[in-house]
Tab-separated table of C-alpha atoms and ligand atoms in Angstrom:
chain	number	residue	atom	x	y	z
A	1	UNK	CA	12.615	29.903	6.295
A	2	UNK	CA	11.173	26.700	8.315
A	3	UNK	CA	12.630	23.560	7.460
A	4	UNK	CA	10.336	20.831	5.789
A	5	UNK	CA	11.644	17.248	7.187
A	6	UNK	CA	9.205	14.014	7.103
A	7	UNK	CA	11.199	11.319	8.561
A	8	UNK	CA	9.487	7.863	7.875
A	9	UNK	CA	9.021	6.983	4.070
A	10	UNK	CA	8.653	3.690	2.181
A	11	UNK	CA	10.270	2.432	-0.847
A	12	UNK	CA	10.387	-0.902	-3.332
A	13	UNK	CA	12.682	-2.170	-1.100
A	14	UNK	CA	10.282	-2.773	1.531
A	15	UNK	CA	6.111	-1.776	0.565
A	16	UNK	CA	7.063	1.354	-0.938
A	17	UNK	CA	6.497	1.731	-4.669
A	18	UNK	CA	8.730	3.672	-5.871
A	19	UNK	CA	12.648	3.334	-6.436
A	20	UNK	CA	15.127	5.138	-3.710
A	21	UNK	CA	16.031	7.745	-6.854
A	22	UNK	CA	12.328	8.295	-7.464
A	23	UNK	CA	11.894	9.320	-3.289
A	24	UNK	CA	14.270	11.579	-3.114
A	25	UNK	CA	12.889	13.181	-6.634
A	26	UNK	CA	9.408	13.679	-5.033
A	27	UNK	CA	10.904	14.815	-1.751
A	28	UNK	CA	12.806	17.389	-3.934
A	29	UNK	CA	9.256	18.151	-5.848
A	30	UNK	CA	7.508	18.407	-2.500
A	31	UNK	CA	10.083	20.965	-1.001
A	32	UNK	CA	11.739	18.485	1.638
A	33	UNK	CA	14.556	19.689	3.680
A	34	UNK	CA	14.938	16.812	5.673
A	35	UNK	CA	13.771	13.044	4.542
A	36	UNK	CA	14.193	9.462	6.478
A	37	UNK	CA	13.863	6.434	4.586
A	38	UNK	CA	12.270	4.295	6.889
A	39	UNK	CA	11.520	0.523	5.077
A	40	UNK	CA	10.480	-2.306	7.027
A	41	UNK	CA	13.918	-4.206	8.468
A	42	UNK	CA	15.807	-3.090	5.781
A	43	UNK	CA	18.376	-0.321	5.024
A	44	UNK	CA	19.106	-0.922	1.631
A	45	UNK	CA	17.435	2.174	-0.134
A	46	UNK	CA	19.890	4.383	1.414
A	47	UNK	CA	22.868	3.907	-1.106
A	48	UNK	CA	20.764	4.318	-3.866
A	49	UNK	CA	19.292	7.434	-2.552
A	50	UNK	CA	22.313	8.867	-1.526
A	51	UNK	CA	23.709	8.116	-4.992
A	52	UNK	CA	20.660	10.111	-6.725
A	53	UNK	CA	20.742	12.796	-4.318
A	54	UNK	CA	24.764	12.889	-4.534
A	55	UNK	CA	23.534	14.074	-8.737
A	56	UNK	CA	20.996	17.230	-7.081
A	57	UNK	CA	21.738	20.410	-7.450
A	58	UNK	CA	19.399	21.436	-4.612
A	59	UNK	CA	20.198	20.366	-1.059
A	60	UNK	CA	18.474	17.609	0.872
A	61	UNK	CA	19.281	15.916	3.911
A	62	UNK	CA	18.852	12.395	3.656
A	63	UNK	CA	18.601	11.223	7.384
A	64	UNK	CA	19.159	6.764	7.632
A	65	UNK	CA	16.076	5.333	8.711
A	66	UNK	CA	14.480	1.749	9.282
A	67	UNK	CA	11.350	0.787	10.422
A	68	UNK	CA	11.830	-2.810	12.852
A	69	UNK	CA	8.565	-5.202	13.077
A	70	UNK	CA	8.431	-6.279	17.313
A	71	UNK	CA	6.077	-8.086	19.174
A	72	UNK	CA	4.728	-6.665	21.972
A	73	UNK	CA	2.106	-8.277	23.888
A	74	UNK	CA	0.565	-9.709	20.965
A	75	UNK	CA	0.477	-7.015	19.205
A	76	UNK	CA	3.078	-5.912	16.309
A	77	UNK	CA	4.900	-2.629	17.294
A	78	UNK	CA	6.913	-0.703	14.596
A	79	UNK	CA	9.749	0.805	15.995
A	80	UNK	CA	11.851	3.593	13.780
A	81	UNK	CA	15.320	3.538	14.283
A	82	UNK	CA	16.887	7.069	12.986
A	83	UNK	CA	20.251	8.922	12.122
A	84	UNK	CA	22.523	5.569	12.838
A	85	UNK	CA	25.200	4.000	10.976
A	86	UNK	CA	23.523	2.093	8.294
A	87	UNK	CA	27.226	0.324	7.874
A	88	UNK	CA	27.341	-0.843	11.124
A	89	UNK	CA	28.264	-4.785	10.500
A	90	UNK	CA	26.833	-5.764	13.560
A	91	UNK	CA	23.200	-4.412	12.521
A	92	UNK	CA	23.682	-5.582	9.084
A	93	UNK	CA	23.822	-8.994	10.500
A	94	UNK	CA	21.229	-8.489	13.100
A	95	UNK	CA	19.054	-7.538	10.268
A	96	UNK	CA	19.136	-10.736	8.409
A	97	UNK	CA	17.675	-12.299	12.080
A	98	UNK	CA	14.315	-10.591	10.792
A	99	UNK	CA	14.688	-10.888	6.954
A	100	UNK	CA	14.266	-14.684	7.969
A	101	UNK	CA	11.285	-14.057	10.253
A	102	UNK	CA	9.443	-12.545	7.142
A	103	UNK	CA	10.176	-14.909	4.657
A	104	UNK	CA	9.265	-17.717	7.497
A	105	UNK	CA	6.107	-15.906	8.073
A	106	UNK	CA	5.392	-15.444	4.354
A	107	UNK	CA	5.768	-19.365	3.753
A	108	UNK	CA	3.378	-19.894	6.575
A	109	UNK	CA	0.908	-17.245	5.451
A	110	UNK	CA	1.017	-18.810	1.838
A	111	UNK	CA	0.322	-22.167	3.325
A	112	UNK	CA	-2.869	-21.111	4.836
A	113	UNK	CA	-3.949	-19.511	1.856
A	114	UNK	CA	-3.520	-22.657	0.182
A	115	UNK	CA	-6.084	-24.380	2.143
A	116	UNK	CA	-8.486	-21.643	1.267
A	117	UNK	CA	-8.121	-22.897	-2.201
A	118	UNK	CA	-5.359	-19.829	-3.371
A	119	UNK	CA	-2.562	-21.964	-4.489
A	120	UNK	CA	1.277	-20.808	-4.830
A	121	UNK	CA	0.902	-17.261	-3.860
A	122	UNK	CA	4.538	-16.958	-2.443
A	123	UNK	CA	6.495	-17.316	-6.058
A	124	UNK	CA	4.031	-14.626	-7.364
A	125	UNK	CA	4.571	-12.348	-3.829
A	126	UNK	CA	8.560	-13.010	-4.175
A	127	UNK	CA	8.700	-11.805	-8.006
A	128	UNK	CA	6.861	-8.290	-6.303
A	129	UNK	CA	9.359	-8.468	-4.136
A	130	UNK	CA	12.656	-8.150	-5.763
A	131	UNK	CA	15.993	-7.858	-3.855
A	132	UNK	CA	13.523	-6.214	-0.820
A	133	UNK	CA	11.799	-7.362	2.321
A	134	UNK	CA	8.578	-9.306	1.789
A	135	UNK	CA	5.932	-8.007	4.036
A	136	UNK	CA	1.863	-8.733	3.603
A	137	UNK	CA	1.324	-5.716	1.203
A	138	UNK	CA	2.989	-8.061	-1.530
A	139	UNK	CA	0.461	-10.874	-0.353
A	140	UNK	CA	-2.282	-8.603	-0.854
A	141	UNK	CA	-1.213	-7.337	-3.774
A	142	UNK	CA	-1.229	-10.458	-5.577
A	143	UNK	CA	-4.018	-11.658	-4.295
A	144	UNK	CA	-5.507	-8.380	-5.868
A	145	UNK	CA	-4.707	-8.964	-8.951
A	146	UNK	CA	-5.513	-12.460	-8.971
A	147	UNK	CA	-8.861	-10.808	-8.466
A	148	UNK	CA	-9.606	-13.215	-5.358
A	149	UNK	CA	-9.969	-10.021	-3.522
A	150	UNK	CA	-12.134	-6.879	-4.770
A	151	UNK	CA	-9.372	-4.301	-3.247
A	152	UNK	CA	-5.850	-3.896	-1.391
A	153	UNK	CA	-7.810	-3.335	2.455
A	154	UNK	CA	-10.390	-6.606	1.525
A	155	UNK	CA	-7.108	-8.759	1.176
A	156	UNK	CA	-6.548	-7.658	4.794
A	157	UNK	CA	-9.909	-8.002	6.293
A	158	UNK	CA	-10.537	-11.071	4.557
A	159	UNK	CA	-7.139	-13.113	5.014
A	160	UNK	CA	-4.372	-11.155	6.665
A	161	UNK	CA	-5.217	-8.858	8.962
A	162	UNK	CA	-5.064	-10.069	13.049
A	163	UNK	CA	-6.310	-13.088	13.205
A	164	UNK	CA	-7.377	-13.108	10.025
A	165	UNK	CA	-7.894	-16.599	7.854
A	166	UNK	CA	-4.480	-16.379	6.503
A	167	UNK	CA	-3.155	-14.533	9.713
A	168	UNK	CA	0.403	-15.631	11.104
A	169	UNK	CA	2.022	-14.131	14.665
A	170	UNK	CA	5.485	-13.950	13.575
A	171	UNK	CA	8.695	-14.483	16.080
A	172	UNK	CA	9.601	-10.445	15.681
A	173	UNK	CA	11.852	-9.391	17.777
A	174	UNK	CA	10.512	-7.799	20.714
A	175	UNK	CA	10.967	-3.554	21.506
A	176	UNK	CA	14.199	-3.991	24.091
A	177	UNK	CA	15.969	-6.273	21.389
A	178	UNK	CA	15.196	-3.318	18.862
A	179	UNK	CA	16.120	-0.732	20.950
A	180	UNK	CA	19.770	-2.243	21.732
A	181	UNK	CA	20.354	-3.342	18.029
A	182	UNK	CA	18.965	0.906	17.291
A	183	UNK	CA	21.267	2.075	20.395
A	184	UNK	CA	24.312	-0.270	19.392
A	185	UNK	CA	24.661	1.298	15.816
A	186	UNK	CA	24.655	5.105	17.222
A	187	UNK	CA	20.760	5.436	16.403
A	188	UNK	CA	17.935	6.554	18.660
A	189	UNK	CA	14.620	4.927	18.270
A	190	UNK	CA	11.159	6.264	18.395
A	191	UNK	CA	7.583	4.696	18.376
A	192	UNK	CA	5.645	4.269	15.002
A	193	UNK	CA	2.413	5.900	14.364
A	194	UNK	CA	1.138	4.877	18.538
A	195	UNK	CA	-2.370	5.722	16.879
A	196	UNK	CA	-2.531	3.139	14.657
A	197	UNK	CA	-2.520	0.022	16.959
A	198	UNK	CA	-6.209	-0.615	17.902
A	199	UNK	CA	-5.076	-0.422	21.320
A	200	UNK	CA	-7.299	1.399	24.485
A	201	UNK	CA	-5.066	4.009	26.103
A	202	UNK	CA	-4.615	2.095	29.112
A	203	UNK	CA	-2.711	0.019	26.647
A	204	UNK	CA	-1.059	2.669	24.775
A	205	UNK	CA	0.211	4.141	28.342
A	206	UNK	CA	1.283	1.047	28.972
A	207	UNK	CA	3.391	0.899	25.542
A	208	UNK	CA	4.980	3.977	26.287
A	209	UNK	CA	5.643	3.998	29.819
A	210	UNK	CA	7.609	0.351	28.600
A	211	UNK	CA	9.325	2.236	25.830
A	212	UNK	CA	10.927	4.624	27.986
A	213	UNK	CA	12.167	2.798	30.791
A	214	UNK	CA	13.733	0.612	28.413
A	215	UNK	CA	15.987	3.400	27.122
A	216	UNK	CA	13.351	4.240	24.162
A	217	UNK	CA	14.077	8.095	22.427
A	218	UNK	CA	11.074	9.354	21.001
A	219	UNK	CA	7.798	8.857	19.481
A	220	UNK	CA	5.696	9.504	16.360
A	221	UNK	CA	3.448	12.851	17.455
A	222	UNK	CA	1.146	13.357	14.178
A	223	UNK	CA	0.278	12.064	10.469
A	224	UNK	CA	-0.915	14.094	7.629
A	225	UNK	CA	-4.287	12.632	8.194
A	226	UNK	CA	-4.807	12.940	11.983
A	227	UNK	CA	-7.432	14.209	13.703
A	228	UNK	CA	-6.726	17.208	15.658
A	229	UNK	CA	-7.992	15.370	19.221
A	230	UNK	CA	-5.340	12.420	18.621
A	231	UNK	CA	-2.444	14.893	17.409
A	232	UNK	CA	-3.850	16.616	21.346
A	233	UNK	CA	-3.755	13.109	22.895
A	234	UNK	CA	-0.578	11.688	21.464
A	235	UNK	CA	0.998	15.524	22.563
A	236	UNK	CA	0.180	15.069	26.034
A	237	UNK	CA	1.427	11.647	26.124
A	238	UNK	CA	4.655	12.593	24.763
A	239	UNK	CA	5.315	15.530	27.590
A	240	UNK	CA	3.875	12.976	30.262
A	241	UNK	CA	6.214	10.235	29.239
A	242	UNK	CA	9.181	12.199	28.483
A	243	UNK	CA	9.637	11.246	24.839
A	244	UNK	CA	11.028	13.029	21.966
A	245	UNK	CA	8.463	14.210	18.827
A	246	UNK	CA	8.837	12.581	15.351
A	247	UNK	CA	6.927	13.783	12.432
A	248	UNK	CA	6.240	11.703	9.673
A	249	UNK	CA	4.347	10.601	6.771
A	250	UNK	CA	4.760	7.056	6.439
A	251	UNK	CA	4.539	7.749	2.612
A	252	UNK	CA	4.636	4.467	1.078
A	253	UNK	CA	3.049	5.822	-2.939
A	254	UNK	CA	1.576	9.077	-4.367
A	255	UNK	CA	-2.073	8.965	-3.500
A	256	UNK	CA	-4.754	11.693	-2.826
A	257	UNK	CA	-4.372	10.886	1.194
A	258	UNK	CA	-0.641	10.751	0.889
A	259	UNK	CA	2.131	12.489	0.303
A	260	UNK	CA	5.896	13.721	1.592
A	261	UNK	CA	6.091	16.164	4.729
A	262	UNK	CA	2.585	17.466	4.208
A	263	UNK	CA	0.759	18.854	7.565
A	264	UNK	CA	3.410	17.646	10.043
A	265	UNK	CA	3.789	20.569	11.853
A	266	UNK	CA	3.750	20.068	15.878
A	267	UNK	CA	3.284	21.761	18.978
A	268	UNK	CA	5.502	24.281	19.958
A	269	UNK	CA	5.658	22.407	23.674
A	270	UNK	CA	7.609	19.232	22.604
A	271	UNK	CA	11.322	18.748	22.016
A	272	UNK	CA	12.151	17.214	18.456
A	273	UNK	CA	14.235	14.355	18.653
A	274	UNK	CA	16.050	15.664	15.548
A	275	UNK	CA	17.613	18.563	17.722
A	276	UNK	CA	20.816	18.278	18.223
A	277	UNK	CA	21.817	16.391	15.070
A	278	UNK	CA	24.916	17.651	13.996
A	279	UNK	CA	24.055	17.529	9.892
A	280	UNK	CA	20.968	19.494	10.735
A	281	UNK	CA	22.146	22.069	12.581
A	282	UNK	CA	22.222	25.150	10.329
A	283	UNK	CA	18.532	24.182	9.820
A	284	UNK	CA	17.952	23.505	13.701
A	285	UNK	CA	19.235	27.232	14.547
A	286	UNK	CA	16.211	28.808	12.452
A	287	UNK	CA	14.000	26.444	13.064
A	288	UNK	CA	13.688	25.490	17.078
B	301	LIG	P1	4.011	-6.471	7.496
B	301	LIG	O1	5.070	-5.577	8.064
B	301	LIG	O2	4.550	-7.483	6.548
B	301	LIG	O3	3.109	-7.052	8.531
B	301	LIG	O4	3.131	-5.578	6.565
B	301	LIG	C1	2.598	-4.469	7.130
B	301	LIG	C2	2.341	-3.448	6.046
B	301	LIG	O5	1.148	-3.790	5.365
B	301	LIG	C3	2.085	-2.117	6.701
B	301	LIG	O6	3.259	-1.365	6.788
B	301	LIG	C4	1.098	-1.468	5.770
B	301	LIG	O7	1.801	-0.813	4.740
B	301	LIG	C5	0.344	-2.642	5.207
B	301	LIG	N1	-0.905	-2.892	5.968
B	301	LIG	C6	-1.056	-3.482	7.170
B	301	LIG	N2	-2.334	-3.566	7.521
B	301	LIG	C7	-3.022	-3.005	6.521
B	301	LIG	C8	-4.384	-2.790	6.292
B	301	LIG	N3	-5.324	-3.164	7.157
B	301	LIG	N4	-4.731	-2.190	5.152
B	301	LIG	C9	-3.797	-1.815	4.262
B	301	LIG	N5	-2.491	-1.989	4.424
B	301	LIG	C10	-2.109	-2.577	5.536
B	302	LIG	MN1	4.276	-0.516	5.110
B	303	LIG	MN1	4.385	0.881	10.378
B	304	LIG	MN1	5.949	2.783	7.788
């Protein structure tokens, strides 16, 4: 038996779609052994999805998870922050530090929307919302079905993608702050999809060589749509820079190019972050 485990997912409470009880319900339809719920800034799905799975008869390992916004460089760097105390007070509290950075940038986005003639967008992106993090997928969305943009990726390439009409730079946090607030609650912290970030490699080098010296764990080694000569690339860069491998989907809805723990498999050569975590270790015995 090989262990299934996807360890960065999305749910209402940050861009996901569905509830914390309807995750771990696909994770259970897709076979999961192992699942992270990784929203943007915010642990809150965890009690809920600890509460649904606590009513499964089948076993699955729900790992806590959160997915921090930082600015590195100009750039915006995701950095996961896995298997910590999601009741650590002194995150909790940390945490609200970047709730206000979103709803800040949110306001600001909104207001330069307005001047291209789309009026009160934030009330309409704040009902989406909920009791979750706002992030741009709401803006988009609404802007969607306001029908001022013909689908989800024009809302980005028209208004709020980098620099962008609508585009904001945000006062994130930046990766060492991340890192100590990941460390500090018994956590280890890995780099988000490094593929993703319209960077040259020089850059990307640059990224990780940073990330390490500044105490950073592991990184994100593959995607269930990768091309095999990235998955090679972001392998190599993982042995040369000494970090640990993370597999995830980054499932954020049920779509044809999306789903839980599909094609994450790695290479036999790297060392999975997810080790020597105690909760996993009957799984860890067969699988390593
Ligand atoms: P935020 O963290 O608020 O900046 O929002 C980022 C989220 O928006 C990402 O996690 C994606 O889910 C989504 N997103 C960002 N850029 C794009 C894009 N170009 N097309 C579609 N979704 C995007
Ligand atoms: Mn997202
Ligand atoms: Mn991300
Ligand atoms: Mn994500």
């Amino acid at each position: 038996m090989t262990m299934k485990i996807d360890l960065h997912s999305h749910t209402y409470y940050s861009d996901g779609h569905l509830s914390p009880a309807e995750l771990v319900l696909r994770a259970h339809q897709m076979q999961l052994d192992v699942l992270a719920i990784t929203d943007h800034d915010t642990t809150q799905a965890l009690a809920e999805a600890r509460h649904a799975q606590a009513q499964e008869k089948r076993h699955l390992e729900i790992i806590s998870g959160i997915e921090l916004t930082t600015r590195w460089h100009g750039f915006d760097i995701h950095i996961l922050g896995l298997h910590f105390d999601e009741h650590d007070e002194q995150l909790q509290q940390r945490l609200l530090e970047q709730t206000r950075t979103r709803v800040d940038r949110a306001r600001q986005i909104c207001v330069k929307l307005a001047k291209c003639g789309i009026e009160n967008v934030f009330d309409d992106a704040m009902v989406k919302v909920g009791q979750g993090q706002i992030t741009r997928a709401h803006i988009a969305q609404v802007l969607l079905d306001r029908g001022e943009v013909s689908s989800f990726q024009g809302a980005f390439t028209k208004y709020l993608g980098k620099d962008k009409r609508a585009f904001v730079s945000a006062q994130w946090i930046d990766i060492a702050t991340a890192i100590q607030w990941i460390h500090e609650a018994g956590g280890v912290a890995a780099i988000a999809h490094p593929a993703s970030y319209d960077m040259k490699t020089k850059w990307l080098k640059r990224l990780l060589s940073e990330f390490k010296s500044l105490g950073g764990d592991g990184m994100e080694v593959t995607h269930p749509n990768m091309q095999p000569s990235k998955k090679e690339l972001l392998t190599k860069l993982a042995l040369e820079y000494d970090l640990k491998a993370v597999v995830g989907s980054d499932f954020h809805f049920p779509s044809r190019w999306s789903e839980l723990g599909k094609r994450l498999d790695i290479s036999a050569k790297l060392t999975p972050l997810w080790q020597d975590w105690p909760c996993l270790a009957s799984f860890n015995k067969e699988y390593l």
